[in-house]
Amino acid sequence: MGGNFADQDYWINLSSDRKGLTLARALFGIWINVFAAIVAACGRQLYRTHVKNRLLANQSSVNLWQVTPPAVVSEVFGSHRVLWRAIKHRDVLFVMTACLCIGSALLSAAATAISNRVIRYNTPVRVSTLSGRLVTHEHSSISGALVNITTRINRLNAAAMPLDQMLDFVPNDEDQWVYVESQWNNTWRGSCQSNVIRGAVLQVFPTTADDFQTQVPGLATYLPNWATVNASKQGAAYDGFYDGAAANGTGSWTDLVAFYLFGDWSPEFEPHSYPASIQVAMVNFLAHHVARGNDTVMFQQTNFTSDIHTATCNFQNSSPGNNNQAYPSTHNYDNAVGNIANVFQRSITDTSIAKQPVTQPTGNEMLRAWQAFVSVKDSQYDLVVQRPVSNINQVFQMRLSVLVASLVIPLAFLIAAFAWRPKEQIFLPSSANDWTTLMVKEHFRDGTELRRRNVSGYLWNWRNLTFEKDASIGPRSDEGKAY
């Protein structure tokens, strides 16, 4: 069963089947109507028992119009003067009973709205044992994993996984896990910063090389110094769309987002070794209506203005040599930045084709894509383990206080109505039929003893009676004559 505290109440779990939510609300709505009927009927019965006991004890007479309190809103309007008289004469029990009956009727009318508030769909977070994969320090690249990386990005975003960690354990993406610091001991941790430079002036040059030093040297102004030193420690990738061949047969880039990724670990390690720390940087700019080169040259020399998004991280390895740790320090920069660019390719290209302003990925978005890429790349081996991780449980819940009240209150009224009964039966008109029968009996003065259980039979015996205006009475009279 289980449950949790929220909104100053305790909510109990009913089921994880969302289809059951509609059924539960409908059933509780029906129960509210039953609840209202029990409370109104028993409350009215208790008041009438009080009246009967007064009559049987010969303590006092009871005003004829206060024998039966109004039970529904229409009766309040019909007998508002009687109710006002009771208020004026401080007939507290009559007024309270009338209010109880009317309140029950209003409660019944609002059953659907109340049920929707009392029963809700919720996603409480609890620690669960989840299956996942251990990563390994063995894979330097991965291809054809766009769906896996995109799915992982969405899962990491939903879990609020910090950007400054590399995962050693990757829960299944189907699980709704969330990050809780105390449950994770990732080997790679560090600090990351993102930044955006608005309206930077850049110049691109025609070159067959992909390093920024020869392609767009002005980018060095916006990069950390270590990323500008060694042109071999970087990778580049591009997302964009071009059209309209120019006179030189090259055309122009309608929009092109250029991505660069830089890495450094010192001292320099061979592939598959375990550095104690690494530095990573990413940057992108947008070439809008920039001259395109031929098949081997990305650009023609062009000056342009673009926002520049950057992200830099410093990571430390708390357990060098442990094989079950992430492997971010690969030398395959092109594979890493290519997988990052693939994440944004479709949205950039579609936006450019539609001639809409292209939105560049932010520094944090590039970091998340890189984090997801590393976790997918390093968890290719089927090393399944289970660990306790906070997980979102999708359940529909009900307020415990309302459930208890909806059971206890009608039970208390039923017990009171059953326990406090008059010692002797005495007829008091209640329904319209009761009052009609009383009128007929009084009209014929037949002396028949009339009890509640005889009302139906009495009316049947006089079923041919009619009600019509007495011709001898003036037009303003509403008296009737029985035949």
Coordinates of C-alpha atoms in Angstrom, one line a residue:
M1 CA 0.0 0.0 0.0
G2 CA 2.4 2.7 1.2
G3 CA 2.0 6.5 0.9
N4 CA 3.6 9.8 1.6
F5 CA 3.0 13.2 3.3
A6 CA 2.1 16.1 1.0
D7 CA 0.0 19.2 1.2
Q8 CA -0.3 18.9 5.0
D9 CA -2.0 15.5 4.6
Y10 CA -1.0 11.8 4.2
W11 CA -1.8 10.3 0.8
I12 CA -2.2 6.5 0.5
N13 CA -1.2 4.7 -2.7
L14 CA -4.1 2.9 -4.4
S15 CA -2.7 1.6 -7.7
S16 CA 0.0 2.2 -10.4
D17 CA -2.6 1.6 -13.1
R18 CA -3.5 5.0 -14.5
K19 CA -6.7 3.6 -16.0
G20 CA -7.9 2.8 -12.5
L21 CA -7.8 6.5 -11.7
T22 CA -11.0 7.3 -13.5
L23 CA -12.7 4.2 -12.0
A24 CA -11.6 5.2 -8.5
R25 CA -12.8 8.7 -8.9
A26 CA -16.2 7.5 -10.2
L27 CA -16.6 5.0 -7.3
F28 CA -15.7 7.6 -4.7
G29 CA -18.1 10.1 -6.3
I30 CA -20.9 7.5 -5.8
W31 CA -19.7 6.9 -2.3
I32 CA -20.0 10.7 -1.6
N33 CA -23.6 10.6 -2.7
V34 CA -24.2 7.6 -0.4
F35 CA -22.4 9.4 2.4
A36 CA -24.5 12.5 1.9
A37 CA -27.7 10.5 1.9
I38 CA -26.8 8.6 5.1
V39 CA -25.8 11.8 7.0
A40 CA -28.9 13.7 5.9
A41 CA -31.3 10.8 6.6
C42 CA -29.8 10.0 10.0
G43 CA -29.5 13.6 11.0
R44 CA -33.1 14.2 10.2
Q45 CA -34.1 11.0 12.0
L46 CA -32.2 12.1 15.1
Y47 CA -34.1 15.4 15.1
R48 CA -37.4 13.7 14.6
T49 CA -36.6 11.3 17.4
H50 CA -36.0 14.3 19.6
V51 CA -39.4 15.7 18.7
K52 CA -41.1 12.4 19.3
N53 CA -39.5 12.1 22.8
R54 CA -40.8 15.5 23.7
L55 CA -44.3 14.6 22.6
L56 CA -44.2 11.3 24.4
A57 CA -43.0 12.9 27.6
N58 CA -45.8 15.5 27.3
Q59 CA -43.2 18.2 27.9
S60 CA -44.5 20.6 25.2
S61 CA -46.2 20.9 21.9
V62 CA -44.2 21.2 18.7
N63 CA -45.0 23.7 16.0
L64 CA -46.5 21.9 13.1
W65 CA -44.2 23.4 10.5
Q66 CA -41.1 22.5 12.5
V67 CA -41.9 18.8 12.6
T68 CA -39.9 18.2 9.4
P69 CA -36.8 20.3 8.6
P70 CA -36.2 21.2 5.0
A71 CA -34.0 18.5 3.4
V72 CA -33.1 20.0 0.0
V73 CA -32.5 23.5 -1.4
S74 CA -36.0 23.7 -3.0
E75 CA -37.7 23.1 0.3
V76 CA -35.6 25.9 1.9
F77 CA -37.0 28.3 -0.7
G78 CA -40.5 26.9 -0.2
S79 CA -40.4 27.2 3.6
H80 CA -37.9 30.0 4.0
R81 CA -40.2 31.9 6.5
V82 CA -40.4 28.8 8.7
L83 CA -36.6 28.5 8.7
W84 CA -36.3 32.2 9.4
R85 CA -38.8 31.9 12.3
A86 CA -36.7 29.0 13.7
I87 CA -33.6 31.1 13.5
K88 CA -35.4 34.1 15.1
H89 CA -36.7 31.9 18.0
R90 CA -33.3 30.2 18.4
D91 CA -34.5 26.8 17.6
V92 CA -31.0 25.6 17.3
L93 CA -31.7 21.9 16.6
F94 CA -34.1 22.6 13.8
V95 CA -31.7 25.1 12.1
M96 CA -28.7 22.7 12.5
T97 CA -30.7 19.8 11.1
A98 CA -31.8 21.9 8.1
C99 CA -28.3 23.1 7.5
L100 CA -27.0 19.5 7.8
C101 CA -29.5 18.3 5.2
I102 CA -28.9 21.1 2.8
G103 CA -25.1 20.8 3.2
S104 CA -25.4 17.1 2.4
A105 CA -27.4 17.9 -0.7
L106 CA -24.8 20.4 -1.8
L107 CA -22.0 17.9 -1.0
S108 CA -23.7 15.4 -3.2
A109 CA -24.0 17.9 -6.1
A110 CA -20.2 18.6 -5.8
A111 CA -19.3 14.9 -5.7
T112 CA -17.3 14.9 -8.9
A113 CA -15.2 18.0 -8.1
I114 CA -14.5 16.6 -4.6
S115 CA -13.5 13.2 -5.9
N116 CA -11.1 14.8 -8.4
R117 CA -9.4 16.7 -5.5
V118 CA -9.3 13.8 -3.1
I119 CA -8.0 11.2 -5.6
R120 CA -5.1 12.4 -7.7
Y121 CA -2.3 11.0 -9.9
N122 CA 1.1 11.5 -8.3
T123 CA 4.7 10.6 -8.8
P124 CA 6.3 10.2 -5.3
V125 CA 10.0 9.4 -5.2
R126 CA 11.2 6.3 -3.3
V127 CA 14.3 4.3 -3.2
S128 CA 14.0 1.2 -5.4
T129 CA 16.4 -1.5 -6.5
L130 CA 17.0 -0.8 -10.2
S131 CA 18.9 -2.8 -12.8
G132 CA 21.5 -1.1 -14.9
R133 CA 24.9 -1.5 -16.5
L134 CA 28.4 -0.9 -15.3
V135 CA 30.5 1.2 -17.6
T136 CA 34.0 0.1 -18.7
H137 CA 37.2 2.0 -19.5
E138 CA 37.6 0.2 -22.9
H139 CA 35.5 1.8 -25.7
S140 CA 37.0 4.8 -27.4
S141 CA 34.1 5.5 -29.9
I142 CA 30.6 4.5 -30.9
S143 CA 28.6 4.9 -34.1
G144 CA 24.9 4.7 -35.0
A145 CA 23.8 5.5 -31.5
L146 CA 21.8 8.7 -32.1
V147 CA 18.6 7.2 -30.6
N148 CA 20.4 5.8 -27.6
I149 CA 22.2 9.1 -26.9
T150 CA 19.0 11.2 -27.4
T151 CA 17.1 8.9 -25.1
R152 CA 19.9 9.1 -22.5
I153 CA 19.9 12.9 -22.7
N154 CA 16.2 13.0 -21.9
R155 CA 16.6 10.6 -19.0
L156 CA 19.6 12.5 -17.6
N157 CA 17.7 15.8 -17.8
A158 CA 14.6 14.3 -16.1
A159 CA 16.8 12.8 -13.4
A160 CA 18.6 16.1 -12.9
M161 CA 22.0 14.4 -13.1
P162 CA 24.7 17.0 -12.5
L163 CA 26.8 17.9 -15.6
D164 CA 30.1 17.7 -13.7
Q165 CA 30.0 13.9 -13.3
M166 CA 30.6 10.9 -15.5
L167 CA 28.5 7.9 -14.7
D168 CA 30.0 4.6 -13.5
F169 CA 26.6 2.9 -13.3
V170 CA 23.8 3.6 -15.8
P171 CA 20.2 2.7 -14.8
N172 CA 17.9 1.5 -17.6
D173 CA 16.5 4.5 -19.5
E174 CA 13.0 3.0 -19.1
D175 CA 13.2 3.5 -15.3
Q176 CA 12.1 6.9 -13.9
W177 CA 15.1 7.3 -11.7
V178 CA 16.2 10.6 -10.2
Y179 CA 19.6 11.7 -8.9
V180 CA 20.3 11.8 -5.2
E181 CA 23.8 12.7 -4.3
S182 CA 24.2 10.2 -1.4
Q183 CA 23.4 7.3 -3.7
W184 CA 26.2 7.9 -6.3
N185 CA 29.9 7.5 -6.0
N186 CA 31.0 8.2 -9.6
T187 CA 34.8 8.1 -10.2
W188 CA 35.0 11.1 -12.4
R189 CA 33.8 14.4 -10.8
G190 CA 34.8 18.0 -11.3
S191 CA 33.5 21.5 -12.1
C192 CA 32.0 22.9 -15.3
Q193 CA 31.2 26.3 -16.6
S194 CA 29.1 27.5 -19.5
N195 CA 29.1 30.9 -21.2
V196 CA 27.7 32.8 -24.1
I197 CA 29.3 35.7 -26.0
R198 CA 26.7 37.7 -27.9
G199 CA 27.5 39.3 -31.3
A200 CA 31.1 38.2 -31.6
V201 CA 32.8 39.1 -34.9
L202 CA 34.5 36.2 -36.6
Q203 CA 36.3 35.5 -39.9
V204 CA 36.4 32.1 -41.6
F205 CA 39.0 31.1 -44.2
P206 CA 39.1 28.5 -47.0
T207 CA 41.1 25.5 -45.8
T208 CA 41.0 21.7 -46.0
A209 CA 41.9 21.4 -42.3
D210 CA 39.2 21.2 -39.6
D211 CA 41.3 22.8 -36.8
F212 CA 40.0 26.2 -35.7
Q213 CA 43.5 27.7 -35.8
T214 CA 43.4 27.7 -39.6
Q215 CA 39.6 27.8 -40.2
V216 CA 38.5 30.5 -37.8
P217 CA 41.5 31.7 -35.8
G218 CA 39.6 34.4 -34.0
L219 CA 37.8 31.8 -32.0
A220 CA 40.9 31.5 -29.8
T221 CA 39.9 34.7 -28.0
Y222 CA 36.9 32.8 -26.5
L223 CA 38.7 29.6 -25.6
P224 CA 40.8 28.6 -22.5
N225 CA 44.5 28.9 -23.3
W226 CA 45.2 25.2 -23.1
A227 CA 42.7 24.5 -25.9
T228 CA 44.6 26.7 -28.3
V229 CA 48.0 25.1 -27.9
N230 CA 47.8 21.7 -29.7
A231 CA 45.8 21.5 -32.9
S232 CA 45.8 17.7 -32.7
K233 CA 43.7 17.7 -29.5
Q234 CA 40.5 18.8 -31.0
G235 CA 37.6 17.6 -33.2
A236 CA 35.1 19.4 -35.4
A237 CA 31.6 18.7 -36.7
Y238 CA 29.0 20.7 -38.6
D239 CA 25.2 20.9 -38.9
G240 CA 23.6 23.1 -41.5
F241 CA 21.9 23.7 -44.8
Y242 CA 23.0 25.5 -48.0
D243 CA 21.2 26.5 -51.2
G244 CA 21.5 28.7 -54.3
A245 CA 24.8 28.1 -56.0
A246 CA 26.7 31.4 -56.5
A247 CA 28.6 32.5 -59.6
N248 CA 31.6 30.5 -58.4
G249 CA 29.5 27.3 -58.2
T250 CA 29.8 27.0 -54.4
G251 CA 26.6 28.5 -53.1
S252 CA 26.3 29.7 -49.5
W253 CA 25.4 28.3 -46.1
T254 CA 21.9 29.4 -45.2
D255 CA 22.8 28.3 -41.7
L256 CA 25.7 26.3 -40.4
V257 CA 26.5 25.5 -36.8
A258 CA 30.1 24.6 -36.3
F259 CA 31.1 22.5 -33.2
Y260 CA 34.5 22.0 -31.7
L261 CA 35.6 19.8 -28.9
F262 CA 39.0 20.0 -27.1
G263 CA 40.6 17.7 -24.5
D264 CA 43.8 17.7 -22.5
W265 CA 45.2 15.5 -19.9
S266 CA 48.7 15.9 -18.5
P267 CA 51.0 14.1 -18.5
E268 CA 50.0 12.7 -21.9
F269 CA 48.7 9.2 -21.6
E270 CA 48.3 6.5 -24.2
P271 CA 44.8 5.3 -25.1
H272 CA 43.1 3.2 -22.5
S273 CA 45.3 4.5 -19.7
Y274 CA 44.0 6.2 -16.6
P275 CA 44.8 9.9 -16.2
A276 CA 44.3 11.5 -12.8
S277 CA 42.6 14.6 -14.3
I278 CA 41.4 15.9 -17.6
Q279 CA 40.2 19.2 -19.1
V280 CA 37.4 19.4 -21.7
A281 CA 36.1 22.3 -23.7
M282 CA 33.3 22.7 -26.2
V283 CA 32.3 25.6 -28.4
N284 CA 29.9 26.4 -31.3
F285 CA 29.2 29.3 -33.6
L286 CA 26.5 30.0 -36.3
A287 CA 27.6 30.9 -39.8
H288 CA 24.5 32.6 -41.3
H289 CA 24.6 33.3 -45.0
V290 CA 28.3 32.6 -45.2
A291 CA 30.0 31.7 -48.5
R292 CA 30.4 28.0 -48.9
G293 CA 33.5 26.4 -50.3
N294 CA 33.7 23.4 -52.6
D295 CA 33.6 19.7 -51.5
T296 CA 37.0 19.9 -49.8
V297 CA 36.8 23.4 -48.4
M298 CA 34.1 24.3 -45.8
F299 CA 34.1 28.1 -46.3
Q300 CA 35.1 31.0 -48.5
Q301 CA 36.8 33.8 -46.7
T302 CA 33.9 35.7 -45.0
N303 CA 33.4 38.1 -42.1
F304 CA 30.3 37.5 -40.0
T305 CA 28.7 38.0 -36.6
S306 CA 27.6 35.2 -34.4
D307 CA 26.9 34.3 -30.8
I308 CA 29.5 31.9 -29.3
H309 CA 28.5 29.2 -26.8
T310 CA 31.2 27.7 -24.7
A311 CA 31.5 25.0 -22.0
T312 CA 34.6 24.0 -20.0
C313 CA 35.2 21.3 -17.4
N314 CA 37.9 20.1 -15.1
F315 CA 37.5 16.5 -14.0
Q316 CA 39.4 14.5 -11.4
N317 CA 39.6 10.7 -11.2
S318 CA 39.2 9.4 -7.7
S319 CA 40.2 5.8 -8.6
P320 CA 42.7 5.6 -11.4
G321 CA 43.2 2.0 -12.6
N322 CA 39.6 0.9 -11.9
N323 CA 38.3 -0.6 -15.1
N324 CA 34.6 0.1 -14.2
Q325 CA 34.8 3.8 -14.8
A326 CA 33.9 6.2 -17.6
Y327 CA 36.4 6.7 -20.4
P328 CA 36.2 10.4 -21.3
S329 CA 39.9 10.7 -22.1
T330 CA 39.8 9.1 -25.5
H331 CA 41.9 10.5 -28.4
N332 CA 38.9 10.1 -30.7
Y333 CA 37.8 13.7 -30.7
D334 CA 36.0 13.6 -34.0
N335 CA 33.8 10.7 -32.9
A336 CA 32.9 12.5 -29.7
V337 CA 32.0 15.9 -31.3
G338 CA 30.3 14.1 -34.2
N339 CA 28.0 12.3 -31.9
I340 CA 27.3 15.6 -30.1
A341 CA 26.5 17.4 -33.4
N342 CA 24.2 14.6 -34.5
V343 CA 22.0 15.3 -31.5
F344 CA 21.2 18.8 -32.8
Q345 CA 21.5 18.2 -36.6
R346 CA 17.8 17.5 -37.4
S347 CA 16.4 20.5 -35.5
I348 CA 19.1 22.9 -36.9
T349 CA 18.6 21.7 -40.5
D350 CA 14.8 21.7 -40.4
T351 CA 14.7 25.2 -38.9
S352 CA 17.1 26.5 -41.6
I353 CA 15.1 24.9 -44.4
A354 CA 11.9 26.5 -42.9
K355 CA 13.8 29.9 -43.1
Q356 CA 13.3 30.4 -39.3
P357 CA 16.0 31.7 -36.9
V358 CA 18.3 28.9 -35.9
T359 CA 18.9 28.5 -32.1
Q360 CA 22.4 27.4 -31.2
P361 CA 22.9 24.7 -28.6
T362 CA 23.9 26.2 -25.2
G363 CA 27.0 25.2 -23.3
N364 CA 25.0 23.1 -20.9
E365 CA 23.2 21.4 -23.8
M366 CA 26.5 20.4 -25.3
L367 CA 27.8 19.2 -21.9
R368 CA 24.7 17.0 -21.5
A369 CA 25.0 15.6 -25.0
W370 CA 28.7 14.8 -24.3
Q371 CA 27.9 13.2 -20.9
A372 CA 25.2 11.1 -22.5
F373 CA 27.6 10.1 -25.4
V374 CA 30.2 8.9 -22.9
S375 CA 27.7 6.9 -20.8
V376 CA 26.3 5.2 -23.9
K377 CA 29.7 4.5 -25.3
D378 CA 31.1 3.1 -22.1
S379 CA 28.0 0.9 -21.2
Q380 CA 28.1 -1.2 -24.4
Y381 CA 29.0 -4.4 -22.5
D382 CA 26.1 -6.2 -20.8
L383 CA 27.4 -5.9 -17.3
V384 CA 24.0 -5.8 -15.5
V385 CA 24.0 -5.1 -11.8
Q386 CA 21.3 -3.8 -9.4
R387 CA 21.6 -0.8 -7.1
P388 CA 19.3 1.1 -4.8
V389 CA 18.4 4.3 -6.6
S390 CA 15.7 6.9 -6.0
N391 CA 12.9 6.2 -8.4
I392 CA 9.6 8.0 -9.4
N393 CA 6.7 5.7 -8.7
Q394 CA 3.6 6.6 -10.8
V395 CA 0.6 5.9 -8.7
F396 CA -2.8 7.4 -8.0
Q397 CA -3.4 8.4 -4.3
M398 CA -6.2 9.3 -2.0
R399 CA -6.2 11.6 1.0
L400 CA -6.2 9.5 4.2
S401 CA -8.0 12.1 6.2
V402 CA -10.9 12.3 3.8
L403 CA -11.1 8.5 3.5
V404 CA -11.3 8.1 7.3
A405 CA -13.8 10.9 7.6
S406 CA -16.0 9.5 4.8
L407 CA -16.1 6.1 6.7
V408 CA -16.3 7.3 10.3
I409 CA -18.9 10.1 10.0
P410 CA -21.7 8.0 8.4
L411 CA -21.0 5.1 10.7
A412 CA -21.3 7.4 13.7
F413 CA -24.6 8.8 12.4
L414 CA -25.9 5.3 11.7
I415 CA -25.0 4.1 15.2
A416 CA -26.6 7.2 16.8
A417 CA -29.8 6.9 14.8
F418 CA -30.1 3.2 15.6
A419 CA -29.2 3.6 19.3
W420 CA -31.4 6.6 20.0
R421 CA -34.9 5.6 19.0
P422 CA -38.2 6.5 20.7
K423 CA -39.5 4.0 23.1
E424 CA -42.9 4.2 21.5
Q425 CA -43.9 4.6 17.9
I426 CA -45.7 7.8 17.0
F427 CA -46.5 9.1 13.6
L428 CA -45.0 12.3 12.4
P429 CA -45.5 13.4 8.8
S430 CA -42.3 13.6 6.8
S431 CA -42.7 13.1 3.1
A432 CA -45.2 14.7 0.8
N433 CA -47.2 11.5 0.9
D434 CA -47.3 11.7 4.7
W435 CA -48.7 15.2 4.6
T436 CA -51.2 14.2 1.8
T437 CA -52.4 11.2 3.8
L438 CA -52.8 13.3 6.9
M439 CA -54.9 15.8 4.9
V440 CA -57.2 13.1 3.6
K441 CA -57.5 11.5 7.0
E442 CA -58.4 14.8 8.6
H443 CA -60.9 15.6 5.8
F444 CA -62.9 12.4 6.3
R445 CA -62.4 12.2 10.0
D446 CA -62.5 8.4 9.7
G447 CA -60.6 7.8 13.0
T448 CA -58.2 5.3 11.4
E449 CA -55.0 4.9 13.3
L450 CA -52.2 6.1 11.0
R451 CA -48.7 4.9 11.3
R452 CA -45.8 5.3 8.9
R453 CA -46.1 1.7 7.7
N454 CA -49.8 2.3 6.8
V455 CA -49.3 5.3 4.5
S456 CA -48.9 3.4 1.3
G457 CA -51.9 1.3 1.9
Y458 CA -54.0 4.2 3.1
L459 CA -53.2 6.1 -0.1
W460 CA -54.1 3.1 -2.2
N461 CA -57.5 2.8 -0.5
W462 CA -58.2 6.4 -1.4
R463 CA -56.5 6.3 -4.8
N464 CA -59.5 7.8 -6.7
L465 CA -59.4 11.0 -4.8
T466 CA -59.0 14.2 -6.9
F467 CA -58.1 17.8 -6.1
E468 CA -59.9 20.7 -7.7
K469 CA -60.9 24.2 -7.0
D470 CA -64.1 24.7 -5.0
A471 CA -66.5 26.8 -7.2
S472 CA -67.9 28.5 -4.1
I473 CA -64.6 30.1 -3.3
G474 CA -63.4 33.3 -4.9
P475 CA -60.8 33.4 -7.6
R476 CA -58.0 34.3 -5.2
S477 CA -58.5 31.2 -3.0
D478 CA -56.3 28.2 -3.4
E479 CA -58.4 25.9 -1.3
G480 CA -59.4 22.5 -2.8
K481 CA -62.2 20.1 -2.4
A482 CA -61.8 16.4 -2.0
Y483 CA -64.2 13.9 -3.6

